[in-house]
Coordinates of C-alpha atoms and ligand atoms in Angstrom, one line a residue:
M1 CA 102.9 43.6 23.1
T2 CA 99.3 43.3 21.9
L3 CA 97.3 40.1 22.4
L4 CA 95.4 38.9 19.2
D5 CA 92.3 37.9 21.3
G6 CA 90.7 35.3 19.0
K7 CA 88.0 34.6 21.5
Q8 CA 86.7 38.1 21.7
T9 CA 87.1 38.6 17.8
S10 CA 85.2 35.5 17.2
L11 CA 82.4 36.7 19.5
D12 CA 82.4 40.1 17.7
I13 CA 82.1 38.4 14.3
Q14 CA 79.3 36.2 15.6
A15 CA 77.4 39.1 16.8
E16 CA 77.7 40.8 13.6
I17 CA 76.6 37.8 11.7
A18 CA 73.7 37.3 14.2
E19 CA 72.6 40.8 13.1
K20 CA 72.7 39.9 9.5
V21 CA 70.7 36.9 10.0
E22 CA 68.1 38.9 11.7
Q23 CA 68.0 41.3 8.8
L24 CA 67.7 38.4 6.3
T25 CA 64.8 36.8 8.2
A26 CA 63.0 40.1 8.5
K27 CA 63.1 40.3 4.7
G28 CA 61.6 36.9 4.5
F29 CA 64.7 35.0 3.6
K30 CA 65.2 31.8 5.2
R31 CA 68.1 31.1 8.1
P32 CA 71.3 29.9 6.7
H33 CA 71.7 26.2 7.4
L34 CA 74.9 24.3 8.2
A35 CA 75.1 20.5 8.3
A36 CA 77.8 18.5 9.7
I37 CA 78.6 14.8 9.4
L38 CA 80.4 13.0 12.1
V39 CA 81.5 9.4 11.7
G40 CA 82.5 7.3 14.7
N41 CA 82.8 8.4 18.4
D42 CA 86.3 10.0 18.5
G43 CA 86.1 12.3 21.7
A44 CA 88.0 15.3 20.1
S45 CA 85.9 15.3 16.9
Q46 CA 82.7 15.2 19.0
T47 CA 83.8 18.2 20.8
Y48 CA 84.8 20.2 17.7
V49 CA 81.6 19.3 16.0
G50 CA 79.7 20.2 19.1
S51 CA 81.3 23.6 19.3
K52 CA 80.4 24.4 15.5
V53 CA 76.9 23.3 16.1
K54 CA 76.5 25.7 19.2
A55 CA 78.0 28.5 17.3
C56 CA 75.4 28.0 14.6
E57 CA 72.7 28.2 17.2
R58 CA 74.1 31.3 18.7
V59 CA 74.1 33.2 15.4
G60 CA 70.6 32.0 14.6
F61 CA 71.4 29.6 11.9
E62 CA 69.7 26.1 11.4
S63 CA 71.9 23.3 12.1
T64 CA 71.8 19.6 11.4
L65 CA 74.3 17.2 12.9
I66 CA 74.3 13.6 11.3
T67 CA 76.1 11.1 13.3
L68 CA 77.2 7.8 11.7
D69 CA 78.6 4.9 13.6
G70 CA 82.2 4.0 13.2
E71 CA 81.4 0.9 11.0
T72 CA 79.7 3.1 8.2
T73 CA 81.2 2.2 4.8
E74 CA 82.8 4.6 2.4
E75 CA 79.9 3.8 0.1
Q76 CA 77.2 4.8 2.7
L77 CA 79.2 8.0 3.6
L78 CA 79.3 9.0 0.0
A79 CA 75.6 8.5 -0.2
E80 CA 75.0 11.0 2.7
V81 CA 77.4 13.5 1.1
E82 CA 75.2 13.3 -2.0
K83 CA 72.1 13.7 -0.2
L84 CA 73.4 17.0 1.4
N85 CA 74.8 18.1 -2.1
T86 CA 71.2 18.0 -3.5
N87 CA 69.2 19.0 -0.5
D88 CA 68.2 22.6 -1.2
E89 CA 67.4 23.3 2.5
I90 CA 71.3 22.9 3.2
D91 CA 73.4 26.0 2.2
G92 CA 76.8 24.3 3.3
F93 CA 78.3 21.4 5.3
I94 CA 81.3 19.8 6.5
V95 CA 82.5 16.3 7.0
Q96 CA 84.5 16.2 10.3
L97 CA 87.9 14.8 9.7
P98 CA 89.9 12.6 10.3
L99 CA 87.5 9.8 9.2
P100 CA 88.0 6.2 10.2
K101 CA 90.9 4.5 8.5
H102 CA 88.8 2.4 6.2
I103 CA 87.5 5.5 4.5
D104 CA 89.6 7.6 2.0
D105 CA 89.4 11.3 3.3
Q106 CA 90.3 12.5 -0.1
K107 CA 87.7 10.7 -1.9
V108 CA 84.9 12.2 0.5
I109 CA 86.5 15.8 0.1
E110 CA 86.1 15.5 -3.6
A111 CA 82.5 14.3 -3.4
V112 CA 81.3 17.6 -1.6
N113 CA 79.7 20.1 -3.9
P114 CA 82.2 22.9 -4.0
L115 CA 79.5 25.5 -3.6
K116 CA 78.6 24.0 -0.4
D117 CA 82.3 23.3 0.8
V118 CA 82.3 25.7 3.7
D119 CA 85.5 24.1 5.0
G120 CA 87.2 25.1 1.7
F121 CA 88.8 21.7 1.5
H122 CA 87.7 20.9 -2.2
P123 CA 90.4 20.9 -4.8
S124 CA 88.3 23.3 -6.8
N125 CA 88.3 25.7 -3.9
V126 CA 91.9 25.1 -3.2
G127 CA 92.8 25.8 -6.8
K128 CA 90.6 28.9 -6.9
M129 CA 92.4 30.1 -3.7
A130 CA 95.9 29.7 -5.5
L131 CA 94.6 31.8 -8.5
N132 CA 93.2 34.6 -6.3
L133 CA 89.7 33.8 -7.4
P134 CA 86.5 34.0 -5.4
C135 CA 86.3 30.7 -3.3
F136 CA 85.6 29.3 0.3
L137 CA 88.9 29.8 2.2
P138 CA 89.8 27.0 4.6
A139 CA 88.7 28.0 8.1
T140 CA 91.9 28.2 10.0
P141 CA 93.8 30.3 7.7
Y142 CA 90.6 32.5 6.9
G143 CA 90.5 33.0 10.8
I144 CA 94.0 34.1 10.9
L145 CA 93.7 36.6 8.2
Q146 CA 90.5 38.0 9.9
L147 CA 92.7 38.4 13.1
L148 CA 95.5 40.2 11.3
E149 CA 92.8 42.5 9.6
R150 CA 90.8 43.3 12.5
Y151 CA 94.0 44.2 14.5
K152 CA 95.2 46.2 11.5
V153 CA 98.6 44.3 11.4
E154 CA 100.8 45.6 8.7
T155 CA 101.7 42.6 6.3
S156 CA 102.8 44.4 3.1
G157 CA 106.7 43.7 2.3
K158 CA 107.1 41.9 5.6
H159 CA 109.0 38.4 5.7
C160 CA 106.3 35.8 6.6
V161 CA 107.7 32.3 7.8
V162 CA 105.2 29.3 8.1
I163 CA 106.2 26.4 10.1
G164 CA 104.3 23.3 8.8
R165 CA 102.9 22.6 5.3
S166 CA 99.6 20.8 6.0
H167 CA 96.9 21.0 3.5
I168 CA 94.6 22.6 6.1
V169 CA 96.9 25.2 7.7
G170 CA 100.4 25.8 6.5
S171 CA 100.1 25.3 2.9
P172 CA 97.2 27.6 2.3
M173 CA 98.6 30.1 4.9
S174 CA 101.6 30.4 2.7
I175 CA 99.7 31.0 -0.4
L176 CA 97.4 33.6 1.2
M177 CA 100.3 35.5 2.8
G178 CA 102.0 35.7 -0.5
R179 CA 99.0 36.9 -2.5
N180 CA 98.6 40.5 -3.7
A181 CA 96.0 41.6 -1.2
Y182 CA 95.7 42.6 2.4
P183 CA 96.4 40.7 4.6
G184 CA 99.1 39.6 2.3
N185 CA 101.9 40.8 0.0
C186 CA 104.5 39.2 2.2
T187 CA 107.6 37.4 1.1
V188 CA 106.9 34.0 2.3
T189 CA 109.0 31.0 3.4
L190 CA 107.2 27.7 4.0
T191 CA 109.2 25.4 6.2
H192 CA 108.7 21.7 7.3
S193 CA 110.4 18.9 8.9
R194 CA 113.2 18.7 6.1
T195 CA 114.1 22.5 6.5
K196 CA 117.7 23.0 7.3
D197 CA 118.6 25.3 10.3
L198 CA 114.8 26.4 11.0
P199 CA 116.0 28.8 13.9
A200 CA 118.0 30.9 11.3
L201 CA 114.8 31.3 9.2
T202 CA 112.4 32.0 12.0
R203 CA 114.7 34.6 13.4
E204 CA 114.3 36.5 10.1
A205 CA 110.6 36.3 10.2
D206 CA 108.5 39.6 10.7
I207 CA 105.5 37.5 10.8
L208 CA 105.8 33.8 12.2
V209 CA 102.9 31.3 11.6
V210 CA 103.6 28.2 13.8
A211 CA 101.5 25.0 12.8
L212 CA 103.5 21.9 13.4
G213 CA 101.7 20.4 16.4
R214 CA 104.7 20.1 18.8
A215 CA 104.0 21.7 22.2
E216 CA 106.1 24.9 23.1
F217 CA 108.6 24.1 20.2
V218 CA 109.3 27.8 19.4
T219 CA 111.4 29.5 22.0
A220 CA 112.4 33.3 22.4
D221 CA 115.9 32.5 20.8
M222 CA 114.1 31.6 17.6
V223 CA 111.9 34.7 17.3
K224 CA 113.0 38.4 16.1
E225 CA 112.4 41.3 18.4
G226 CA 109.0 42.8 17.5
A227 CA 107.8 39.8 15.5
V228 CA 104.0 39.0 14.9
V229 CA 103.7 35.5 16.2
I230 CA 100.6 33.4 15.2
D231 CA 100.4 29.9 17.1
V232 CA 98.2 27.4 15.6
G233 CA 99.2 24.4 17.7
I234 CA 96.8 22.6 20.0
T235 CA 98.4 19.7 22.1
R236 CA 97.2 18.0 25.1
V237 CA 100.1 17.9 27.5
P238 CA 99.7 15.6 30.8
D239 CA 99.2 17.8 33.8
E240 CA 98.2 16.2 37.0
T241 CA 97.4 19.5 38.6
K242 CA 94.2 19.7 36.3
K243 CA 91.1 18.0 37.0
R244 CA 91.0 16.4 33.3
G245 CA 94.5 15.4 33.6
Y246 CA 96.1 17.6 30.8
R247 CA 96.4 21.2 29.7
I248 CA 96.2 22.6 26.3
A249 CA 99.6 24.0 24.9
G250 CA 100.4 25.9 21.8
D251 CA 103.5 25.3 19.6
V252 CA 105.1 28.6 21.1
L253 CA 106.5 28.9 24.6
F254 CA 104.1 31.7 25.2
D255 CA 105.6 33.8 28.1
E256 CA 109.1 34.2 26.8
V257 CA 108.1 34.6 23.2
A258 CA 105.3 37.0 24.2
A259 CA 108.1 39.2 25.8
K260 CA 109.6 39.7 22.4
S261 CA 106.7 40.0 20.1
S262 CA 104.6 42.9 18.8
F263 CA 101.6 40.8 18.5
I264 CA 100.9 37.1 19.6
T265 CA 98.1 34.7 19.7
P266 CA 97.4 32.9 23.0
V267 CA 96.4 29.3 23.3
P268 CA 93.8 28.7 24.1
G269 CA 91.9 31.7 22.9
G270 CA 93.7 32.7 19.8
V271 CA 93.4 30.9 16.5
G272 CA 91.1 28.1 17.7
P273 CA 87.9 30.4 18.1
M274 CA 88.6 32.1 14.9
T275 CA 88.2 28.6 13.0
I276 CA 84.7 28.4 14.2
A277 CA 84.0 32.2 13.3
S278 CA 85.3 31.5 9.7
L279 CA 83.0 28.4 9.3
I280 CA 80.1 30.5 10.3
M281 CA 81.2 33.3 7.9
N282 CA 81.7 30.9 5.1
T283 CA 78.1 29.4 5.8
L284 CA 76.5 32.8 5.6
L285 CA 78.3 33.5 2.2
A286 CA 77.1 30.1 0.8
A287 CA 73.6 31.0 2.0
E288 CA 73.8 34.3 0.0
G289 CA 75.1 32.5 -3.0
K290 CA 78.5 34.0 -2.8
S291 CA 81.9 32.7 -1.9
A292 CA 84.6 34.4 0.0
L293 CA 88.2 35.7 -0.8
N294 CA 88.6 38.7 1.2
G295 CA 91.0 41.5 0.0
Ligands
NAP1 P1 100.1 18.3 10.5 O1 99.2 17.8 9.4 O2 100.5 17.2 11.4 O3 101.4 18.9 9.8 C1 102.5 19.2 10.7 C2 103.5 20.0 9.7 O4 104.7 20.4 10.5 C3 104.2 19.1 8.6 O5 104.1 19.9 7.4 C4 105.6 18.7 9.1 O6 106.5 18.6 8.1 C5 105.9 20.0 9.9 N1 106.8 19.7 10.9 C6 106.9 18.8 11.9 N2 107.9 18.6 12.6 C7 108.6 19.7 12.3 C8 109.9 20.2 12.6 N3 110.6 19.9 13.7 N4 110.3 21.4 12.1 C9 109.5 22.0 11.0 N5 108.4 21.4 10.5 C10 108.0 20.4 11.3 O7 99.6 19.4 11.3 P2 98.3 20.3 11.2 O8 97.0 19.6 10.9 O9 98.6 21.6 10.4 O10 98.2 20.9 12.7 C11 99.3 21.6 13.3 C12 98.8 21.9 14.7 O11 97.9 23.0 14.7 C13 98.2 20.9 15.5 O12 98.7 21.0 16.9 C14 96.9 21.0 15.4 O13 96.1 20.4 16.4 C15 96.7 22.5 15.3 N6 95.4 23.0 14.6 C16 94.8 23.9 15.1 C17 93.8 24.4 14.6 C18 92.9 25.5 15.3 O14 91.8 25.7 15.0 N7 93.6 26.2 16.0 C19 93.3 23.9 13.3 C20 94.1 22.9 12.7 C21 95.2 22.4 13.3 P3 106.5 17.4 6.9 O15 105.5 17.9 6.1 O16 107.8 17.5 6.5 O17 106.0 16.2 7.7

């Protein structure tokens, strides 16, 4: 079994990008600049945005964090988005989701200039991804592709089963693994809560991507010997032995599934850190006036 070490791979990617930033600035170009908008004071969102901003600093990017209080109206937020759309100093930006209930997430996503949409959530980028055209890929699937590529995991002709069909993970993952590229060229099965006899399908998977958000849902009896297992899940499970009162669990029961796998991502330290690396990669591409579709 080989551990797909997202923590190390993310650091490797960040070191490569830091070098590119130095080369750019040595040639007189400005540093890439990522902005993030955070609305309200949700603890998890603050942590996620904080680690994105820190990663920007590590690679030599400029970063701007715009914090708006939880009472901000949709109109006010859309005005902030428009300011970033037209600010030439900003190469790319994200609006941290989820937004407070009184704001329509989709309306905000659609207000972002697709050329600055480094989260890859704008329908224009999603449509281009489906058509195999250059675009910004959504960060988590892009990070998974990077892990598969850097560990030279064979994907062509394999059966990839994806659990979960969210717009940010499962659905784009199913599109990307089915495209005519590397990583890709899989035969893909996309599963969800209405899927009948899920274990029968997962047992057929050469590559299993698990993104449903239920701690330790996938057990060894659901996995084929030698499968590649990508665990996207992040769930806080109460644990009184921990100082903070919880532990982070993936969607896969790691020890027993790892024993049957050829490659597997740990949680934490697998897909999570790769998501940040992808955002940084997308921002560099935005600064260079490009967009990404590896392969
Ligand atoms: P989500 O929007 O909650 O979607 C969950 C999906 O799982 C839905 O499509 C749902 O089906 C499906 N599902 C639920 N129960 C199921 C079951 N028993 N059998 C089969 N499918 C089932 O989730 P998400 O946003 O994709 O997140 C999934 C997990 O990944 C969460 O733990 C989240 O925290 C984590 N995550 C991690 C990262 C990272 O960077 N590592 C990034 C994003 C998300 P229906 O569509 O039928 O409801």
